[in-house]
Amino acid sequence: MDVEELLKDVLAVGRDAGFNRVRYIGQLMSQEEQAEFLKGLFNQAVLAREAKSGVALFDYLEQWEEKGMAIVAGRAQSPIELDATPWAPLRVPVSEAKLALVTTGGFYLKSQEPYETDGPENLGDWSFRAIPRTASADEMDVAHIHYDLSGPREDRNCVFPIDRAAEMHAEGLIGSLNDTYYSFMGFIQKPDLLASETAPEVARLLKKDGVDAAVITAT
């Protein structure tokens, strides 16, 4: 096994790992940077054992996560030129409006195909999943490699507030809720395909259902 393959193998991070952004070290950084990270990680682990505290080790991981995110941000360029943001005023009070939820958190029903999180050329997945408003937490799962999934797996409402919306409707704060919500996996390296294909399709579906407003929740 050569050095490149060895580093790739050592730095492989499972998609269910809490520190998802650490994977950028193995995917985007040079061999020299990867070696620097591993050397520092080893030293921090030894110091953490001696100190009987993992705080410095956790800080070290977060620092390298931020370096990886900086690389991602530097590479991200939108191919879409936007003029003034289109604005559609809400024509009825929220207490009379029909609302729908749209999330970029990567939720899907266990009966549906999961999102492609490790696709060719790391382009992401611009497809969407229709989620019934009445779907229980046990019927759902989440797939995303660019944020910590431990929170939404414990309580979906921190990203996809299905239960909170139902409570607000029961209290009369929301007029009605659409029977179907929609979910995307927000890491999309081809936003032009999102803008030209799947986002308009979801907009058409919402309009067909007579939705007055959509609440979009991000991660």
Short mmCIF file of C-alpha atoms in Angstrom, two decimals:
data_model
loop_
_atom_site.label_atom_id
_atom_site.label_comp_id
_atom_site.label_asym_id
_atom_site.label_seq_id
_atom_site.Cartn_x
_atom_site.Cartn_y
_atom_site.Cartn_z
CA MET A 1 0.00 0.00 0.00
CA ASP A 2 1.50 3.34 -1.03
CA VAL A 3 1.38 6.51 1.09
CA GLU A 4 -1.65 7.96 -0.69
CA GLU A 5 -3.72 4.81 -0.22
CA LEU A 6 -2.56 4.48 3.38
CA LEU A 7 -3.58 8.04 4.26
CA LYS A 8 -6.92 7.59 2.48
CA ASP A 9 -7.58 4.43 4.46
CA VAL A 10 -6.50 5.91 7.81
CA LEU A 11 -8.51 9.11 7.32
CA ALA A 12 -11.69 7.43 6.11
CA VAL A 13 -14.59 8.57 8.30
CA GLY A 14 -17.82 6.60 8.57
CA ARG A 15 -20.84 8.51 7.32
CA ASP A 16 -22.55 8.09 10.70
CA ALA A 17 -19.65 9.65 12.64
CA GLY A 18 -20.44 12.73 14.69
CA PHE A 19 -17.44 14.71 13.42
CA ASN A 20 -18.52 14.52 9.79
CA ARG A 21 -16.39 17.46 8.64
CA VAL A 22 -13.15 15.73 9.63
CA ARG A 23 -13.58 13.76 6.39
CA TYR A 24 -12.46 16.88 4.49
CA ILE A 25 -8.92 16.23 5.72
CA GLY A 26 -8.78 12.94 3.83
CA GLN A 27 -10.72 14.23 0.82
CA LEU A 28 -9.40 17.73 0.18
CA MET A 29 -6.06 18.28 1.92
CA SER A 30 -2.55 17.52 0.72
CA GLN A 31 -0.49 14.60 2.02
CA GLU A 32 1.67 17.05 3.97
CA GLU A 33 -1.40 18.52 5.68
CA GLN A 34 -2.78 15.06 6.38
CA ALA A 35 0.51 13.99 7.96
CA GLU A 36 0.56 17.18 10.03
CA PHE A 37 -2.97 16.44 11.26
CA LEU A 38 -2.15 12.85 12.22
CA LYS A 39 1.03 13.87 14.03
CA GLY A 40 -0.86 16.51 15.99
CA LEU A 41 -3.73 14.13 16.69
CA PHE A 42 -1.34 11.57 18.15
CA ASN A 43 0.29 14.18 20.38
CA GLN A 44 -3.06 15.57 21.51
CA ALA A 45 -4.29 12.06 22.34
CA VAL A 46 -1.24 11.43 24.53
CA LEU A 47 -1.67 14.78 26.27
CA ALA A 48 -5.39 14.14 26.77
CA ARG A 49 -4.65 10.83 28.48
CA GLU A 50 -2.09 12.47 30.76
CA ALA A 51 -4.45 15.34 31.58
CA LYS A 52 -7.42 12.98 31.95
CA SER A 53 -9.40 15.45 29.84
CA GLY A 54 -10.38 15.43 26.19
CA VAL A 55 -11.12 19.16 25.90
CA ALA A 56 -7.88 20.05 24.08
CA LEU A 57 -8.27 17.03 21.80
CA PHE A 58 -11.80 18.05 20.88
CA ASP A 59 -10.63 21.62 20.23
CA TYR A 60 -7.91 20.26 17.96
CA LEU A 61 -10.46 18.33 15.91
CA GLU A 62 -12.67 21.41 15.61
CA GLN A 63 -9.71 23.52 14.42
CA TRP A 64 -9.04 21.07 11.63
CA GLU A 65 -12.73 20.86 10.82
CA GLU A 66 -12.68 24.63 10.33
CA LYS A 67 -9.69 24.32 7.99
CA GLY A 68 -11.59 21.78 5.92
CA MET A 69 -14.69 23.98 5.82
CA ALA A 70 -12.55 26.90 4.65
CA ILE A 71 -11.37 24.79 1.70
CA VAL A 72 -14.95 23.86 0.84
CA ALA A 73 -16.07 27.49 1.05
CA GLY A 74 -13.17 28.58 -1.15
CA ARG A 75 -14.19 26.09 -3.85
CA ALA A 76 -17.90 26.84 -3.73
CA GLN A 77 -18.99 29.04 -6.58
CA SER A 78 -22.59 29.50 -7.59
CA PRO A 79 -23.17 29.14 -11.35
CA ILE A 80 -26.41 31.09 -10.99
CA GLU A 81 -26.62 34.82 -11.49
CA LEU A 82 -29.42 36.32 -9.40
CA ASP A 83 -31.04 39.69 -9.75
CA ALA A 84 -33.27 41.09 -7.02
CA THR A 85 -34.68 38.41 -4.72
CA PRO A 86 -38.26 37.61 -5.80
CA TRP A 87 -40.77 38.40 -3.09
CA ALA A 88 -44.25 36.96 -2.72
CA PRO A 89 -46.13 38.65 0.12
CA LEU A 90 -48.24 36.49 2.42
CA ARG A 91 -51.83 37.35 1.51
CA VAL A 92 -53.49 36.02 4.64
CA PRO A 93 -52.55 36.04 8.34
CA VAL A 94 -50.49 33.04 9.47
CA SER A 95 -53.44 31.99 11.64
CA GLU A 96 -55.43 31.53 8.42
CA ALA A 97 -52.64 30.35 6.13
CA LYS A 98 -51.85 26.89 4.84
CA LEU A 99 -48.21 26.12 5.60
CA ALA A 100 -45.74 23.45 4.55
CA LEU A 101 -42.29 22.55 5.82
CA VAL A 102 -39.28 22.21 3.53
CA THR A 103 -35.98 21.08 5.02
CA THR A 104 -32.43 20.75 3.71
CA GLY A 105 -31.54 18.39 6.55
CA GLY A 106 -31.47 15.16 4.52
CA PHE A 107 -34.55 13.46 6.01
CA TYR A 108 -36.24 10.59 4.23
CA LEU A 109 -38.64 7.77 5.01
CA LYS A 110 -37.01 4.43 5.70
CA SER A 111 -39.15 3.06 2.88
CA GLN A 112 -37.56 5.56 0.46
CA GLU A 113 -34.14 5.54 -1.20
CA PRO A 114 -31.54 7.32 0.97
CA TYR A 115 -29.76 10.36 -0.43
CA GLU A 116 -26.50 9.80 -2.30
CA THR A 117 -23.93 11.29 0.04
CA ASP A 118 -20.82 9.89 -1.66
CA GLY A 119 -21.73 10.23 -5.29
CA PRO A 120 -19.45 10.53 -8.32
CA GLU A 121 -17.21 13.59 -8.22
CA ASN A 122 -18.80 14.47 -4.87
CA LEU A 123 -21.55 16.47 -6.58
CA GLY A 124 -24.07 15.88 -3.84
CA ASP A 125 -27.71 14.92 -4.36
CA TRP A 126 -30.22 17.49 -5.60
CA SER A 127 -33.23 15.16 -5.46
CA PHE A 128 -36.00 15.54 -2.89
CA ARG A 129 -38.21 13.30 -0.78
CA ALA A 130 -41.91 13.81 -0.12
CA ILE A 131 -42.59 13.30 3.60
CA PRO A 132 -46.18 12.82 4.82
CA ARG A 133 -47.06 15.28 7.57
CA THR A 134 -48.20 12.38 9.75
CA ALA A 135 -44.95 10.36 9.42
CA SER A 136 -43.64 9.31 12.82
CA ALA A 137 -40.05 9.72 13.93
CA ASP A 138 -39.64 5.92 13.83
CA GLU A 139 -40.52 5.91 10.12
CA MET A 140 -37.80 8.42 9.25
CA ASP A 141 -34.04 8.56 9.00
CA VAL A 142 -31.50 11.19 7.95
CA ALA A 143 -28.54 11.02 5.56
CA HIS A 144 -26.04 13.86 5.34
CA ILE A 145 -22.26 13.98 5.73
CA HIS A 146 -21.85 17.71 6.29
CA TYR A 147 -23.34 18.26 9.72
CA ASP A 148 -23.56 16.37 13.00
CA LEU A 149 -26.54 13.99 12.78
CA SER A 150 -26.65 13.12 16.47
CA GLY A 151 -29.05 16.00 17.21
CA PRO A 152 -31.71 15.33 14.54
CA ARG A 153 -31.52 11.60 15.20
CA GLU A 154 -32.37 12.27 18.83
CA ASP A 155 -35.01 14.89 18.04
CA ARG A 156 -35.97 15.56 14.43
CA ASN A 157 -37.57 18.85 15.42
CA CYS A 158 -34.21 20.60 15.82
CA VAL A 159 -33.93 20.53 12.01
CA PHE A 160 -37.35 19.40 10.76
CA PRO A 161 -39.96 20.79 13.21
CA ILE A 162 -42.83 18.49 12.29
CA ASP A 163 -44.15 18.08 15.83
CA ARG A 164 -43.76 21.77 16.69
CA ALA A 165 -45.77 22.73 13.59
CA ALA A 166 -48.53 20.31 14.60
CA GLU A 167 -48.62 21.84 18.09
CA MET A 168 -48.84 25.38 16.68
CA HIS A 169 -51.69 24.29 14.41
CA ALA A 170 -53.50 22.73 17.37
CA GLU A 171 -53.11 26.00 19.28
CA GLY A 172 -54.62 27.95 16.39
CA LEU A 173 -51.41 29.79 15.54
CA ILE A 174 -51.32 28.23 12.05
CA GLY A 175 -54.43 27.98 9.88
CA SER A 176 -53.69 24.57 8.38
CA LEU A 177 -50.79 22.32 7.42
CA ASN A 178 -50.15 20.71 4.07
CA ASP A 179 -50.45 16.93 4.03
CA THR A 180 -46.99 16.64 2.45
CA TYR A 181 -43.68 18.18 3.44
CA TYR A 182 -40.47 18.07 1.40
CA SER A 183 -36.88 17.27 2.23
CA PHE A 184 -33.60 17.90 0.44
CA MET A 185 -30.05 16.91 1.34
CA GLY A 186 -28.51 20.35 1.53
CA PHE A 187 -24.95 19.63 0.35
CA ILE A 188 -25.46 20.19 -3.37
CA GLN A 189 -22.44 20.96 -5.52
CA LYS A 190 -24.63 21.45 -8.58
CA PRO A 191 -27.12 24.11 -7.47
CA ASP A 192 -27.95 24.84 -11.11
CA LEU A 193 -29.66 21.43 -11.29
CA LEU A 194 -31.49 22.16 -8.05
CA ALA A 195 -32.64 25.51 -9.46
CA SER A 196 -33.64 24.16 -12.85
CA GLU A 197 -35.12 20.78 -11.90
CA THR A 198 -36.06 19.79 -8.38
CA ALA A 199 -36.77 23.12 -6.66
CA PRO A 200 -39.28 24.18 -9.35
CA GLU A 201 -40.93 20.76 -9.10
CA VAL A 202 -41.42 21.13 -5.35
CA ALA A 203 -42.72 24.68 -5.90
CA ARG A 204 -45.27 23.35 -8.41
CA LEU A 205 -46.39 20.64 -5.98
CA LEU A 206 -46.82 23.15 -3.17
CA LYS A 207 -48.76 25.52 -5.41
CA LYS A 208 -50.96 22.66 -6.58
CA ASP A 209 -51.80 21.90 -2.94
CA GLY A 210 -52.76 25.53 -2.33
CA VAL A 211 -49.94 26.22 0.12
CA ASP A 212 -49.74 29.89 1.15
CA ALA A 213 -46.22 29.74 2.60
CA ALA A 214 -43.37 27.29 3.05
CA VAL A 215 -41.08 27.38 6.07
CA ILE A 216 -37.59 26.33 4.95
CA THR A 217 -35.41 24.92 7.70
CA ALA A 218 -31.67 24.54 7.24
CA THR A 219 -28.99 22.74 9.27
#
